[in-house]
Each structure stands twice: as structure tokens, then as C-alpha cells.
Amino acid sequence: QVQLVESGGGSVQTGGSLRLSCEASGNTHSTNVMGWFRQVPGKEREGIAAVYTNSDETYYKDAVAGRFTVTQERVKNTVYLQMNSLKPEDTAMYYCAAGLHFHPGGGNWYRPDKYSFWGQGTQVTVSS
């Protein structure tokens, strides 16, 4: 089992920045992909970024590429999502997730069903 705890959400104005953190504990050596997802009420959860922990390869949804950056700090078992130039459409609940034994380069990193463990989420609200 892997436990994930997100933090860093909050309310900002358009153009502002936030950094989300996701601290993993438990059987973390079994995971090799960490993903960030977001969800608004009434819509499906969407993958926005991921990092292949073995190599630091990163993947982004087009809507956030160039504004968001995912990084990892292995010694702390923590993954970060730096979010810059935030827009009102970025308002959502943000989740981190851990995947086991799959390579995100196969074009499947954004699929929620590929991930086995989820955090509780942290709310991000961007006002205009």
C-alpha cells in the first residue's frame, strides 16, 4: 500500500502561482509513475501531468504545458506541481496518484485507471 497526501492548494488571482506537494509513504519503491489529476464537479477526472520516477521524464496535458512543471524529490518521497500563470479554468480539486509498473511513454499516463493509489485532493481556486 502507498499513502499519498497532497498539500499546497488555495485561492489565487489570475496570473498567480501555487506549488502543490504530494508526499508518499508506505511501499513507495513499487511505484514508478506519479501523476497529477484535476476534477471539477460534474466532469471526469483529467490527467494533467506525470513523471516517470525512474528517469524524471515528464508528461503534460496541452492545456498546462509551459505553465505547470512536475518535479520529484526522491529523498523526501515527494512530488511537486509548480503552477504558474494560473487561469480561472484551472480551478479544480487536484489529486496526485501513484502508478505501478507501467511506462507513461506509452501514451497512457493521463488515464486514471492506470493508477493504483490516490491522495485525498487539494482545492485550487483561481479568481478573475
mmCIF file with all atom_site columns, C-alpha atoms in Angstrom:
data_model
loop_
_atom_site.group_PDB
_atom_site.id
_atom_site.type_symbol
_atom_site.label_atom_id
_atom_site.label_alt_id
_atom_site.label_comp_id
_atom_site.label_asym_id
_atom_site.label_entity_id
_atom_site.label_seq_id
_atom_site.pdbx_PDB_ins_code
_atom_site.Cartn_x
_atom_site.Cartn_y
_atom_site.Cartn_z
_atom_site.occupancy
_atom_site.B_iso_or_equiv
_atom_site.pdbx_formal_charge
_atom_site.auth_seq_id
_atom_site.auth_comp_id
_atom_site.auth_asym_id
_atom_site.auth_atom_id
_atom_site.pdbx_PDB_model_num
ATOM 1   C CA . GLN A 1 1   ? 0.000   0.000  0.000   1.00 0.00 ? 1   GLN A CA 1
ATOM 2   C CA . VAL A 1 2   ? 1.021   3.551  -0.725  1.00 0.00 ? 2   VAL A CA 1
ATOM 3   C CA . GLN A 1 3   ? -0.380  6.570  1.068   1.00 0.00 ? 3   GLN A CA 1
ATOM 4   C CA . LEU A 1 4   ? -0.416  9.957  -0.644  1.00 0.00 ? 4   LEU A CA 1
ATOM 5   C CA . VAL A 1 5   ? -1.028  13.314 0.988   1.00 0.00 ? 5   VAL A CA 1
ATOM 6   C CA . GLU A 1 6   ? -1.416  16.460 -1.095  1.00 0.00 ? 6   GLU A CA 1
ATOM 7   C CA . SER A 1 7   ? -0.944  19.979 0.180   1.00 0.00 ? 7   SER A CA 1
ATOM 8   C CA . GLY A 1 8   ? -0.440  23.478 -1.165  1.00 0.00 ? 8   GLY A CA 1
ATOM 9   C CA . GLY A 1 9   ? -3.817  24.277 -2.639  1.00 0.00 ? 9   GLY A CA 1
ATOM 10  C CA . GLY A 1 10  ? -5.511  27.597 -2.089  1.00 0.00 ? 10  GLY A CA 1
ATOM 11  C CA . SER A 1 11  ? -7.051  30.637 -3.706  1.00 0.00 ? 11  SER A CA 1
ATOM 12  C CA . VAL A 1 12  ? -5.147  32.934 -6.039  1.00 0.00 ? 12  VAL A CA 1
ATOM 13  C CA . GLN A 1 13  ? -5.930  35.543 -8.632  1.00 0.00 ? 13  GLN A CA 1
ATOM 14  C CA . THR A 1 14  ? -5.446  35.091 -12.361 1.00 0.00 ? 14  THR A CA 1
ATOM 15  C CA . GLY A 1 15  ? -1.770  35.051 -13.196 1.00 0.00 ? 15  GLY A CA 1
ATOM 16  C CA . GLY A 1 16  ? -0.747  33.848 -9.770  1.00 0.00 ? 16  GLY A CA 1
ATOM 17  C CA . SER A 1 17  ? 1.222   30.762 -8.797  1.00 0.00 ? 17  SER A CA 1
ATOM 18  C CA . LEU A 1 18  ? 0.863   27.828 -6.466  1.00 0.00 ? 18  LEU A CA 1
ATOM 19  C CA . ARG A 1 19  ? 3.006   24.820 -5.705  1.00 0.00 ? 19  ARG A CA 1
ATOM 20  C CA . LEU A 1 20  ? 1.291   21.580 -4.821  1.00 0.00 ? 20  LEU A CA 1
ATOM 21  C CA . SER A 1 21  ? 3.108   18.857 -2.933  1.00 0.00 ? 21  SER A CA 1
ATOM 22  C CA . CYS A 1 22  ? 2.365   15.150 -2.774  1.00 0.00 ? 22  CYS A CA 1
ATOM 23  C CA . GLU A 1 23  ? 4.160   13.178 -0.099  1.00 0.00 ? 23  GLU A CA 1
ATOM 24  C CA . ALA A 1 24  ? 4.190   9.416  -0.483  1.00 0.00 ? 24  ALA A CA 1
ATOM 25  C CA . SER A 1 25  ? 4.663   6.853  2.247   1.00 0.00 ? 25  SER A CA 1
ATOM 26  C CA . GLY A 1 26  ? 4.420   3.098  2.565   1.00 0.00 ? 26  GLY A CA 1
ATOM 27  C CA . ASN A 1 27  ? 5.535   0.751  -0.194  1.00 0.00 ? 27  ASN A CA 1
ATOM 28  C CA . THR A 1 28  ? 6.801   3.545  -2.432  1.00 0.00 ? 28  THR A CA 1
ATOM 29  C CA . HIS A 1 29  ? 9.546   1.518  -4.098  1.00 0.00 ? 29  HIS A CA 1
ATOM 30  C CA . SER A 1 30  ? 6.863   -0.342 -6.049  1.00 0.00 ? 30  SER A CA 1
ATOM 31  C CA . THR A 1 31  ? 5.616   2.795  -7.814  1.00 0.00 ? 31  THR A CA 1
ATOM 32  C CA . ASN A 1 32  ? 7.195   4.178  -10.962 1.00 0.00 ? 32  ASN A CA 1
ATOM 33  C CA . VAL A 1 33  ? 4.778   6.827  -12.169 1.00 0.00 ? 33  VAL A CA 1
ATOM 34  C CA . MET A 1 34  ? 3.392   9.769  -10.256 1.00 0.00 ? 34  MET A CA 1
ATOM 35  C CA . GLY A 1 35  ? 0.547   11.666 -11.826 1.00 0.00 ? 35  GLY A CA 1
ATOM 36  C CA . TRP A 1 36  ? -1.368  14.836 -11.162 1.00 0.00 ? 36  TRP A CA 1
ATOM 37  C CA . PHE A 1 37  ? -5.063  14.978 -11.969 1.00 0.00 ? 37  PHE A CA 1
ATOM 38  C CA . ARG A 1 38  ? -7.795  17.504 -11.505 1.00 0.00 ? 38  ARG A CA 1
ATOM 39  C CA . GLN A 1 39  ? -11.548 17.358 -11.389 1.00 0.00 ? 39  GLN A CA 1
ATOM 40  C CA . VAL A 1 40  ? -14.409 19.815 -11.334 1.00 0.00 ? 40  VAL A CA 1
ATOM 41  C CA . PRO A 1 41  ? -17.921 18.850 -10.252 1.00 0.00 ? 41  PRO A CA 1
ATOM 42  C CA . GLY A 1 42  ? -19.841 17.092 -12.987 1.00 0.00 ? 42  GLY A CA 1
ATOM 43  C CA . LYS A 1 43  ? -16.779 16.349 -15.104 1.00 0.00 ? 43  LYS A CA 1
ATOM 44  C CA . GLU A 1 44  ? -14.411 13.441 -15.382 1.00 0.00 ? 44  GLU A CA 1
ATOM 45  C CA . ARG A 1 45  ? -11.077 13.458 -13.642 1.00 0.00 ? 45  ARG A CA 1
ATOM 46  C CA . GLU A 1 46  ? -8.399  14.542 -16.115 1.00 0.00 ? 46  GLU A CA 1
ATOM 47  C CA . GLY A 1 47  ? -4.708  13.844 -16.118 1.00 0.00 ? 47  GLY A CA 1
ATOM 48  C CA . ILE A 1 48  ? -2.628  16.990 -16.414 1.00 0.00 ? 48  ILE A CA 1
ATOM 49  C CA . ALA A 1 49  ? 0.938   15.938 -15.655 1.00 0.00 ? 49  ALA A CA 1
ATOM 50  C CA . ALA A 1 50  ? 3.025   12.930 -14.769 1.00 0.00 ? 50  ALA A CA 1
ATOM 51  C CA . VAL A 1 51  ? 6.596   11.981 -14.012 1.00 0.00 ? 51  VAL A CA 1
ATOM 52  C CA . TYR A 1 52  ? 8.260   8.652  -14.655 1.00 0.00 ? 52  TYR A CA 1
ATOM 53  C CA . THR A 1 53  ? 10.123  8.341  -11.387 1.00 0.00 ? 53  THR A CA 1
ATOM 54  C CA . ASN A 1 54  ? 12.841  6.077  -12.796 1.00 0.00 ? 54  ASN A CA 1
ATOM 55  C CA . SER A 1 55  ? 14.098  8.687  -15.231 1.00 0.00 ? 55  SER A CA 1
ATOM 56  C CA . ASP A 1 56  ? 12.447  12.031 -14.441 1.00 0.00 ? 56  ASP A CA 1
ATOM 57  C CA . GLU A 1 57  ? 10.664  12.016 -17.807 1.00 0.00 ? 57  GLU A CA 1
ATOM 58  C CA . THR A 1 58  ? 7.678   14.311 -17.607 1.00 0.00 ? 58  THR A CA 1
ATOM 59  C CA . TYR A 1 59  ? 4.397   14.489 -19.476 1.00 0.00 ? 59  TYR A CA 1
ATOM 60  C CA . TYR A 1 60  ? 1.830   17.296 -19.697 1.00 0.00 ? 60  TYR A CA 1
ATOM 61  C CA . LYS A 1 61  ? -1.640  17.940 -20.973 1.00 0.00 ? 61  LYS A CA 1
ATOM 62  C CA . ASP A 1 62  ? -1.566  20.616 -23.662 1.00 0.00 ? 62  ASP A CA 1
ATOM 63  C CA . ALA A 1 63  ? -3.681  22.977 -21.568 1.00 0.00 ? 63  ALA A CA 1
ATOM 64  C CA . VAL A 1 64  ? -0.988  23.216 -18.862 1.00 0.00 ? 64  VAL A CA 1
ATOM 65  C CA . ALA A 1 65  ? 2.231   22.672 -20.838 1.00 0.00 ? 65  ALA A CA 1
ATOM 66  C CA . GLY A 1 66  ? 4.544   25.619 -20.409 1.00 0.00 ? 66  GLY A CA 1
ATOM 67  C CA . ARG A 1 67  ? 2.747   26.787 -17.264 1.00 0.00 ? 67  ARG A CA 1
ATOM 68  C CA . PHE A 1 68  ? 2.929   23.765 -14.970 1.00 0.00 ? 68  PHE A CA 1
ATOM 69  C CA . THR A 1 69  ? 6.031   21.806 -14.021 1.00 0.00 ? 69  THR A CA 1
ATOM 70  C CA . VAL A 1 70  ? 6.153   18.467 -12.245 1.00 0.00 ? 70  VAL A CA 1
ATOM 71  C CA . THR A 1 71  ? 9.266   17.529 -10.296 1.00 0.00 ? 71  THR A CA 1
ATOM 72  C CA . GLN A 1 72  ? 10.223  14.950 -7.745  1.00 0.00 ? 72  GLN A CA 1
ATOM 73  C CA . GLU A 1 73  ? 12.446  14.918 -4.686  1.00 0.00 ? 73  GLU A CA 1
ATOM 74  C CA . ARG A 1 74  ? 13.274  11.283 -4.138  1.00 0.00 ? 74  ARG A CA 1
ATOM 75  C CA . VAL A 1 75  ? 14.862  11.628 -0.716  1.00 0.00 ? 75  VAL A CA 1
ATOM 76  C CA . LYS A 1 76  ? 11.602  13.072 0.577   1.00 0.00 ? 76  LYS A CA 1
ATOM 77  C CA . ASN A 1 77  ? 9.339   10.764 -1.462  1.00 0.00 ? 77  ASN A CA 1
ATOM 78  C CA . THR A 1 78  ? 7.624   13.921 -2.624  1.00 0.00 ? 78  THR A CA 1
ATOM 79  C CA . VAL A 1 79  ? 6.364   15.088 -5.988  1.00 0.00 ? 79  VAL A CA 1
ATOM 80  C CA . TYR A 1 80  ? 5.604   18.711 -6.725  1.00 0.00 ? 80  TYR A CA 1
ATOM 81  C CA . LEU A 1 81  ? 3.411   20.518 -9.206  1.00 0.00 ? 81  LEU A CA 1
ATOM 82  C CA . GLN A 1 82  ? 4.515   24.091 -9.761  1.00 0.00 ? 82  GLN A CA 1
ATOM 83  C CA . MET A 1 83  ? 1.643   26.001 -11.318 1.00 0.00 ? 83  MET A CA 1
ATOM 84  C CA . ASN A 1 84  ? 2.312   29.404 -12.853 1.00 0.00 ? 84  ASN A CA 1
ATOM 85  C CA . SER A 1 85  ? 0.176   31.830 -14.856 1.00 0.00 ? 85  SER A CA 1
ATOM 86  C CA . LEU A 1 86  ? -2.947  30.343 -13.353 1.00 0.00 ? 86  LEU A CA 1
ATOM 87  C CA . LYS A 1 87  ? -6.275  30.874 -15.072 1.00 0.00 ? 87  LYS A CA 1
ATOM 88  C CA . PRO A 1 88  ? -9.848  30.626 -13.795 1.00 0.00 ? 88  PRO A CA 1
ATOM 89  C CA . GLU A 1 89  ? -10.268 27.431 -15.834 1.00 0.00 ? 89  GLU A CA 1
ATOM 90  C CA . ASP A 1 90  ? -7.563  25.832 -13.680 1.00 0.00 ? 90  ASP A CA 1
ATOM 91  C CA . THR A 1 91  ? -9.983  25.906 -10.741 1.00 0.00 ? 91  THR A CA 1
ATOM 92  C CA . ALA A 1 92  ? -10.498 22.311 -9.618  1.00 0.00 ? 92  ALA A CA 1
ATOM 93  C CA . MET A 1 93  ? -9.750  19.727 -6.990  1.00 0.00 ? 93  MET A CA 1
ATOM 94  C CA . TYR A 1 94  ? -6.230  18.476 -7.636  1.00 0.00 ? 94  TYR A CA 1
ATOM 95  C CA . TYR A 1 95  ? -5.177  14.922 -6.904  1.00 0.00 ? 95  TYR A CA 1
ATOM 96  C CA . CYS A 1 96  ? -1.894  13.097 -7.042  1.00 0.00 ? 96  CYS A CA 1
ATOM 97  C CA . ALA A 1 97  ? -1.766  9.436  -7.893  1.00 0.00 ? 97  ALA A CA 1
ATOM 98  C CA . ALA A 1 98  ? 0.784   6.653  -7.934  1.00 0.00 ? 98  ALA A CA 1
ATOM 99  C CA . GLY A 1 99  ? 1.058   4.049  -10.618 1.00 0.00 ? 99  GLY A CA 1
ATOM 100 C CA . LEU A 1 100 ? 2.670   0.627  -10.505 1.00 0.00 ? 100 LEU A CA 1
ATOM 101 C CA . HIS A 1 101 ? 4.738   -0.979 -13.218 1.00 0.00 ? 101 HIS A CA 1
ATOM 102 C CA . PHE A 1 102 ? 3.745   0.957  -16.283 1.00 0.00 ? 102 PHE A CA 1
ATOM 103 C CA . HIS A 1 103 ? 5.639   3.307  -18.531 1.00 0.00 ? 103 HIS A CA 1
ATOM 104 C CA . PRO A 1 104 ? 3.873   6.601  -19.168 1.00 0.00 ? 104 PRO A CA 1
ATOM 105 C CA . GLY A 1 105 ? 5.596   6.916  -22.523 1.00 0.00 ? 105 GLY A CA 1
ATOM 106 C CA . GLY A 1 106 ? 3.024   4.565  -23.976 1.00 0.00 ? 106 GLY A CA 1
ATOM 107 C CA . GLY A 1 107 ? 0.567   7.420  -24.168 1.00 0.00 ? 107 GLY A CA 1
ATOM 108 C CA . ASN A 1 108 ? -1.486  6.275  -21.217 1.00 0.00 ? 108 ASN A CA 1
ATOM 109 C CA . TRP A 1 109 ? -0.163  8.476  -18.424 1.00 0.00 ? 109 TRP A CA 1
ATOM 110 C CA . TYR A 1 110 ? -3.344  10.569 -18.340 1.00 0.00 ? 110 TYR A CA 1
ATOM 111 C CA . ARG A 1 111 ? -5.708  7.655  -17.719 1.00 0.00 ? 111 ARG A CA 1
ATOM 112 C CA . PRO A 1 112 ? -6.967  7.496  -14.125 1.00 0.00 ? 112 PRO A CA 1
ATOM 113 C CA . ASP A 1 113 ? -7.459  3.726  -14.388 1.00 0.00 ? 113 ASP A CA 1
ATOM 114 C CA . LYS A 1 114 ? -3.688  3.256  -14.769 1.00 0.00 ? 114 LYS A CA 1
ATOM 115 C CA . TYR A 1 115 ? -3.068  4.493  -11.227 1.00 0.00 ? 115 TYR A CA 1
ATOM 116 C CA . SER A 1 116 ? -3.452  2.392  -8.112  1.00 0.00 ? 116 SER A CA 1
ATOM 117 C CA . PHE A 1 117 ? -3.246  4.884  -5.256  1.00 0.00 ? 117 PHE A CA 1
ATOM 118 C CA . TRP A 1 118 ? -4.753  8.316  -4.797  1.00 0.00 ? 118 TRP A CA 1
ATOM 119 C CA . GLY A 1 119 ? -4.468  11.194 -2.410  1.00 0.00 ? 119 GLY A CA 1
ATOM 120 C CA . GLN A 1 120 ? -7.421  12.973 -0.860  1.00 0.00 ? 120 GLN A CA 1
ATOM 121 C CA . GLY A 1 121 ? -7.123  16.046 -3.078  1.00 0.00 ? 121 GLY A CA 1
ATOM 122 C CA . THR A 1 122 ? -6.419  19.712 -2.539  1.00 0.00 ? 122 THR A CA 1
ATOM 123 C CA . GLN A 1 123 ? -8.597  22.538 -3.833  1.00 0.00 ? 123 GLN A CA 1
ATOM 124 C CA . VAL A 1 124 ? -7.242  25.179 -6.183  1.00 0.00 ? 124 VAL A CA 1
ATOM 125 C CA . THR A 1 125 ? -9.377  28.220 -6.893  1.00 0.00 ? 125 THR A CA 1
ATOM 126 C CA . VAL A 1 126 ? -8.350  30.910 -9.366  1.00 0.00 ? 126 VAL A CA 1
ATOM 127 C CA . SER A 1 127 ? -10.390 34.097 -9.425  1.00 0.00 ? 127 SER A CA 1
ATOM 128 C CA . SER A 1 128 ? -10.547 36.564 -12.276 1.00 0.00 ? 128 SER A CA 1
#
